[in-house]
């Protein structure tokens, strides 16, 4: 049958079992190329490779891939039988290749063809010009096939399995490769050929001639076994790279490092709504995309937009790294390119909210006005928090370079919750993003661009244009390789340095080796990351060596704090560490990689120069704070989001007025000691005037305005995890003498801090960061030619000095401390405690010993309006890509930074009862208090 002359004419009498659901294999049987029963894998792989038309190495690859697929075609339990006997083509139904309704549904279980489903396939394609001169005909290309397969998977719903997406890559894309017409993106699969293949089990003549003209040689048993094993290993490796979400966690050590971290499946919302928070649409969109002057990503903007996702695709191009659908899987919120568009587009992104009751006044018309610069456009449709930095001068040379891409504060301080297909979004809330996964994915994307065949060519075409010269392409590759090498070397340096360092564990009272604590969705060790960036990586990038010793493990992750009300609080951070708002914001900008020159080999006037956008940082603060709360006794600027009962018709979201009354009384009894009275409940102020926040003595006049000096409590007394509070108390840094930081001299001179003498080269991290950010901020103002009077107004009267502790001073509150913020908008800030260790308010009001010790986050987890937060099951199994929070490591020891103890309602507070803050609440009382907290 392998001789063209001996090939019999097509014989429709050849029967094909309905238990062979693969259209291509049915064609091989129908044409008489292979038997309908058990076919040796060697013969099957050679036949399919012949049909592909590939030559040389590509043909060998096709054979190996086919071997791997054939080995598992009848199920993993039949692999040995497949190696020695072959694939059983009449027993594929029910095996791994059978998608059980999640595929095309063209072929029924009875073997009959459904013409309506062929028509459905055609509806995803369009008319193509036949390259063989046959006019136009309906067809479907690679991208259209991908859309078709995604729709198949969506149609299957809950009946689909995670591995069906893998199977889909070995059906229609293979038909396109073998039977398609045309080249490149114009290659298409003719619908007529598909219809013939299904109905008549017959290939186009060109395919038949490829097969009959090439002999099939039976391999030896040894080659069959060896080939089968090699194919199995190769397929496993390729599948792991192609589908990292499922396989990356299974891979050991360095293999796992080469595969993109798993991501949750993206679930498109039925609708989305941004809540009213006193910001006009133009203010909100500007905040989402206004640059702080950061270059968070290690490549220029145009390069980032040209990078592909670090995943392997056999029959289509991989998606782009910047695709909004891809970045949403890291937890980012989609954003429109511009607000100057139609209402339908705005509604799709949650704007033009039909539930809005008022139309907020734009910040430019506030009193005082916030005259921020030009509207920040988002021309490439990046998610909330991504900003383009244009006209970027190198801080050391002053030479203007490529535009850069960075994260702005909206990336970490913009939140959303999901409930039954609806997304509720709000500004200033904690993000549910995983920035570490994005860091790793970006680095792998660069590596894949350099190593995977074809990727650099496409990358260079996008960056330089398809007509770029070879020399320009070589130069681009060298620049990209330099960045890749630095990233790899830095990861190695970090790992080696941390491996040799210890930390003092406050809970165990002993030194132990440093190691990272997983941050995951919704958490980040911002404080240690800022120190690592400024005192280690920025120094290395400035040409200084030896300062990797300043690195510290990322072992104190915290939940992103809400930032509404923050401008009127004396201290914003959980550990009450920074009073001065410009230092707070500038330090954050440096931490997310504003470019910074710390070199002694550049002109003196460039030292401490940065890319930080000091104007935008000031405008962001003004946009958040609005007008002074006194004498009006109300907050303006960005207000906390209101409980969205208007949006949901679900009874679970309705507010029970009687419970609210009971809860208000409980709040007055239990919560006001630390959190003070609510800022937005006039009824509370009337019923409990002595406890009203607006009559509190904790409002402190600084300059012309009043700021709330929050209650600070000892970490020990609160019993909560001490890791974050200990960072600034214990971490030290070393700096080169030529920087002349001199924290004692400078901070005492500028702010009258009354600091004791501190070395100018070895110092506590806390004052080192304070003085360095102060110097860099003053340099940024001078470089921007800000008038000295304006500079003074921007600084205000709030000092850049270490926190003196609770005021008035109390001996029972020894350092370190955590501050207690007002609870407005608390419903939108789950999970709770500073380290995100408690999933809901229900568990926050429970005895600490009863709280779940582990749970999963990320992946669009539904919000629970009853418990207010996330309803979890202790020890639950995480879905693909979710992060697993646990108070204990796999060996049973406590995970550093992850304690969920403290702030416990389990008895009467008093001496020797660290962590106990109140009595045990009855179940009804918990829900009464929760109901009241919903209204704040």
PDB file of N, CA and C in Angstrom, residues 635-673:
ATOM      1  N   UNK A 635     -14.570  64.177  56.001  1.00  0.00           N
ATOM      2  CA  UNK A 635     -13.457  63.909  55.086  1.00  0.00           C
ATOM      3  C   UNK A 635     -13.895  64.145  53.658  1.00  0.00           C
ATOM      4  N   UNK A 636     -12.970  64.648  52.837  1.00  0.00           N
ATOM      5  CA  UNK A 636     -13.233  64.804  51.407  1.00  0.00           C
ATOM      6  C   UNK A 636     -12.154  64.019  50.670  1.00  0.00           C
ATOM      7  N   UNK A 637     -11.702  64.511  49.508  1.00  0.00           N
ATOM      8  CA  UNK A 637     -10.715  63.740  48.759  1.00  0.00           C
ATOM      9  C   UNK A 637     -11.279  62.387  48.391  1.00  0.00           C
ATOM     10  N   UNK A 638     -10.454  61.351  48.481  1.00  0.00           N
ATOM     11  CA  UNK A 638     -10.928  59.989  48.205  1.00  0.00           C
ATOM     12  C   UNK A 638     -11.633  59.462  49.452  1.00  0.00           C
ATOM     13  N   UNK A 639     -12.917  59.211  49.335  1.00  0.00           N
ATOM     14  CA  UNK A 639     -13.671  58.678  50.461  1.00  0.00           C
ATOM     15  C   UNK A 639     -13.724  57.152  50.376  1.00  0.00           C
ATOM     16  N   UNK A 640     -13.986  56.517  51.495  1.00  0.00           N
ATOM     17  CA  UNK A 640     -14.043  55.051  51.514  1.00  0.00           C
ATOM     18  C   UNK A 640     -15.277  54.564  50.756  1.00  0.00           C
ATOM     19  N   UNK A 641     -15.203  53.377  50.151  1.00  0.00           N
ATOM     20  CA  UNK A 641     -16.338  52.855  49.376  1.00  0.00           C
ATOM     21  C   UNK A 641     -17.480  52.419  50.280  1.00  0.00           C
ATOM     22  N   UNK A 642     -18.710  52.610  49.794  1.00  0.00           N
ATOM     23  CA  UNK A 642     -19.894  52.220  50.548  1.00  0.00           C
ATOM     24  C   UNK A 642     -20.315  50.800  50.169  1.00  0.00           C
ATOM     25  N   UNK A 643     -20.866  50.104  51.135  1.00  0.00           N
ATOM     26  CA  UNK A 643     -21.374  48.736  50.943  1.00  0.00           C
ATOM     27  C   UNK A 643     -22.322  48.701  49.740  1.00  0.00           C
ATOM     28  N   UNK A 644     -22.062  47.885  48.721  1.00  0.00           N
ATOM     29  CA  UNK A 644     -22.783  47.971  47.441  1.00  0.00           C
ATOM     30  C   UNK A 644     -24.108  47.215  47.412  1.00  0.00           C
ATOM     31  N   UNK A 645     -24.964  47.449  48.397  1.00  0.00           N
ATOM     32  CA  UNK A 645     -26.243  46.738  48.416  1.00  0.00           C
ATOM     33  C   UNK A 645     -27.137  47.148  47.255  1.00  0.00           C
ATOM     34  N   UNK A 646     -26.963  48.370  46.722  1.00  0.00           N
ATOM     35  CA  UNK A 646     -27.786  48.819  45.595  1.00  0.00           C
ATOM     36  C   UNK A 646     -27.512  48.009  44.333  1.00  0.00           C
ATOM     37  N   UNK A 647     -26.294  47.515  44.200  1.00  0.00           N
ATOM     38  CA  UNK A 647     -25.911  46.821  42.972  1.00  0.00           C
ATOM     39  C   UNK A 647     -26.421  45.386  42.972  1.00  0.00           C
ATOM     40  N   UNK A 648     -26.393  44.744  44.131  1.00  0.00           N
ATOM     41  CA  UNK A 648     -26.809  43.349  44.212  1.00  0.00           C
ATOM     42  C   UNK A 648     -28.256  43.256  44.704  1.00  0.00           C
ATOM     43  N   UNK A 649     -29.057  42.524  43.960  1.00  0.00           N
ATOM     44  CA  UNK A 649     -30.422  42.272  44.410  1.00  0.00           C
ATOM     45  C   UNK A 649     -30.495  41.138  45.404  1.00  0.00           C
ATOM     46  N   UNK A 650     -29.378  40.479  45.611  1.00  0.00           N
ATOM     47  CA  UNK A 650     -29.285  39.334  46.515  1.00  0.00           C
ATOM     48  C   UNK A 650     -29.592  39.769  47.956  1.00  0.00           C
ATOM     49  N   UNK A 651     -30.415  38.996  48.642  1.00  0.00           N
ATOM     50  CA  UNK A 651     -30.761  39.327  50.028  1.00  0.00           C
ATOM     51  C   UNK A 651     -29.540  39.362  50.934  1.00  0.00           C
ATOM     52  N   UNK A 652     -28.498  38.620  50.549  1.00  0.00           N
ATOM     53  CA  UNK A 652     -27.301  38.562  51.384  1.00  0.00           C
ATOM     54  C   UNK A 652     -26.645  39.932  51.517  1.00  0.00           C
ATOM     55  N   UNK A 653     -26.965  40.864  50.613  1.00  0.00           N
ATOM     56  CA  UNK A 653     -26.332  42.179  50.632  1.00  0.00           C
ATOM     57  C   UNK A 653     -27.207  43.251  51.296  1.00  0.00           C
ATOM     58  N   UNK A 654     -28.421  42.894  51.672  1.00  0.00           N
ATOM     59  CA  UNK A 654     -29.284  43.876  52.311  1.00  0.00           C
ATOM     60  C   UNK A 654     -28.815  44.135  53.737  1.00  0.00           C
ATOM     61  N   UNK A 655     -28.907  45.389  54.151  1.00  0.00           N
ATOM     62  CA  UNK A 655     -28.490  45.776  55.497  1.00  0.00           C
ATOM     63  C   UNK A 655     -29.679  45.631  56.453  1.00  0.00           C
ATOM     64  N   UNK A 656     -29.460  44.944  57.558  1.00  0.00           N
ATOM     65  CA  UNK A 656     -30.478  44.754  58.587  1.00  0.00           C
ATOM     66  C   UNK A 656     -30.354  45.888  59.601  1.00  0.00           C
ATOM     67  N   UNK A 657     -31.338  46.807  59.589  1.00  0.00           N
ATOM     68  CA  UNK A 657     -31.271  47.993  60.442  1.00  0.00           C
ATOM     69  C   UNK A 657     -31.208  47.682  61.920  1.00  0.00           C
ATOM     70  N   UNK A 658     -31.927  46.640  62.360  1.00  0.00           N
ATOM     71  CA  UNK A 658     -31.929  46.298  63.784  1.00  0.00           C
ATOM     72  C   UNK A 658     -30.555  45.791  64.218  1.00  0.00           C
ATOM     73  N   UNK A 659     -29.954  44.984  63.369  1.00  0.00           N
ATOM     74  CA  UNK A 659     -28.604  44.501  63.672  1.00  0.00           C
ATOM     75  C   UNK A 659     -27.618  45.662  63.728  1.00  0.00           C
ATOM     76  N   UNK A 660     -27.774  46.633  62.835  1.00  0.00           N
ATOM     77  CA  UNK A 660     -26.883  47.790  62.811  1.00  0.00           C
ATOM     78  C   UNK A 660     -26.958  48.535  64.147  1.00  0.00           C
ATOM     79  N   UNK A 661     -28.166  48.694  64.688  1.00  0.00           N
ATOM     80  CA  UNK A 661     -28.318  49.375  65.975  1.00  0.00           C
ATOM     81  C   UNK A 661     -27.573  48.624  67.078  1.00  0.00           C
ATOM     82  N   UNK A 662     -27.758  47.321  67.088  1.00  0.00           N
ATOM     83  CA  UNK A 662     -27.075  46.519  68.099  1.00  0.00           C
ATOM     84  C   UNK A 662     -25.562  46.575  67.911  1.00  0.00           C
ATOM     85  N   UNK A 663     -25.140  46.508  66.650  1.00  0.00           N
ATOM     86  CA  UNK A 663     -23.714  46.542  66.340  1.00  0.00           C
ATOM     87  C   UNK A 663     -23.066  47.855  66.710  1.00  0.00           C
ATOM     88  N   UNK A 664     -23.816  48.944  66.553  1.00  0.00           N
ATOM     89  CA  UNK A 664     -23.274  50.269  66.897  1.00  0.00           C
ATOM     90  C   UNK A 664     -22.954  50.326  68.399  1.00  0.00           C
ATOM     91  N   UNK A 665     -23.827  49.760  69.215  1.00  0.00           N
ATOM     92  CA  UNK A 665     -23.590  49.745  70.658  1.00  0.00           C
ATOM     93  C   UNK A 665     -22.359  48.894  70.993  1.00  0.00           C
ATOM     94  N   UNK A 666     -22.245  47.754  70.318  1.00  0.00           N
ATOM     95  CA  UNK A 666     -21.071  46.904  70.548  1.00  0.00           C
ATOM     96  C   UNK A 666     -19.786  47.617  70.131  1.00  0.00           C
ATOM     97  N   UNK A 667     -19.843  48.357  69.011  1.00  0.00           N
ATOM     98  CA  UNK A 667     -18.670  49.118  68.561  1.00  0.00           C
ATOM     99  C   UNK A 667     -18.252  50.114  69.635  1.00  0.00           C
ATOM    100  N   UNK A 668     -19.227  50.787  70.232  1.00  0.00           N
ATOM    101  CA  UNK A 668     -18.922  51.775  71.270  1.00  0.00           C
ATOM    102  C   UNK A 668     -18.313  51.115  72.500  1.00  0.00           C
ATOM    103  N   UNK A 669     -18.705  49.869  72.767  1.00  0.00           N
ATOM    104  CA  UNK A 669     -18.193  49.165  73.932  1.00  0.00           C
ATOM    105  C   UNK A 669     -16.809  48.561  73.689  1.00  0.00           C
ATOM    106  N   UNK A 670     -16.582  48.060  72.464  1.00  0.00           N
ATOM    107  CA  UNK A 670     -15.424  47.190  72.214  1.00  0.00           C
ATOM    108  C   UNK A 670     -14.341  47.833  71.356  1.00  0.00           C
ATOM    109  N   UNK A 671     -14.741  48.589  70.332  1.00  0.00           N
ATOM    110  CA  UNK A 671     -13.788  48.984  69.283  1.00  0.00           C
ATOM    111  C   UNK A 671     -13.159  50.354  69.464  1.00  0.00           C
ATOM    112  N   UNK A 672     -13.879  51.264  70.158  1.00  0.00           N
ATOM    113  CA  UNK A 672     -13.418  52.658  70.179  1.00  0.00           C
ATOM    114  C   UNK A 672     -12.111  52.846  70.940  1.00  0.00           C
ATOM    115  N   UNK A 673     -11.780  51.944  71.839  1.00  0.00           N
ATOM    116  CA  UNK A 673     -10.548  52.107  72.608  1.00  0.00           C
ATOM    117  C   UNK A 673      -9.329  52.246  71.690  1.00  0.00           C
TER     118      UNK A 673
END
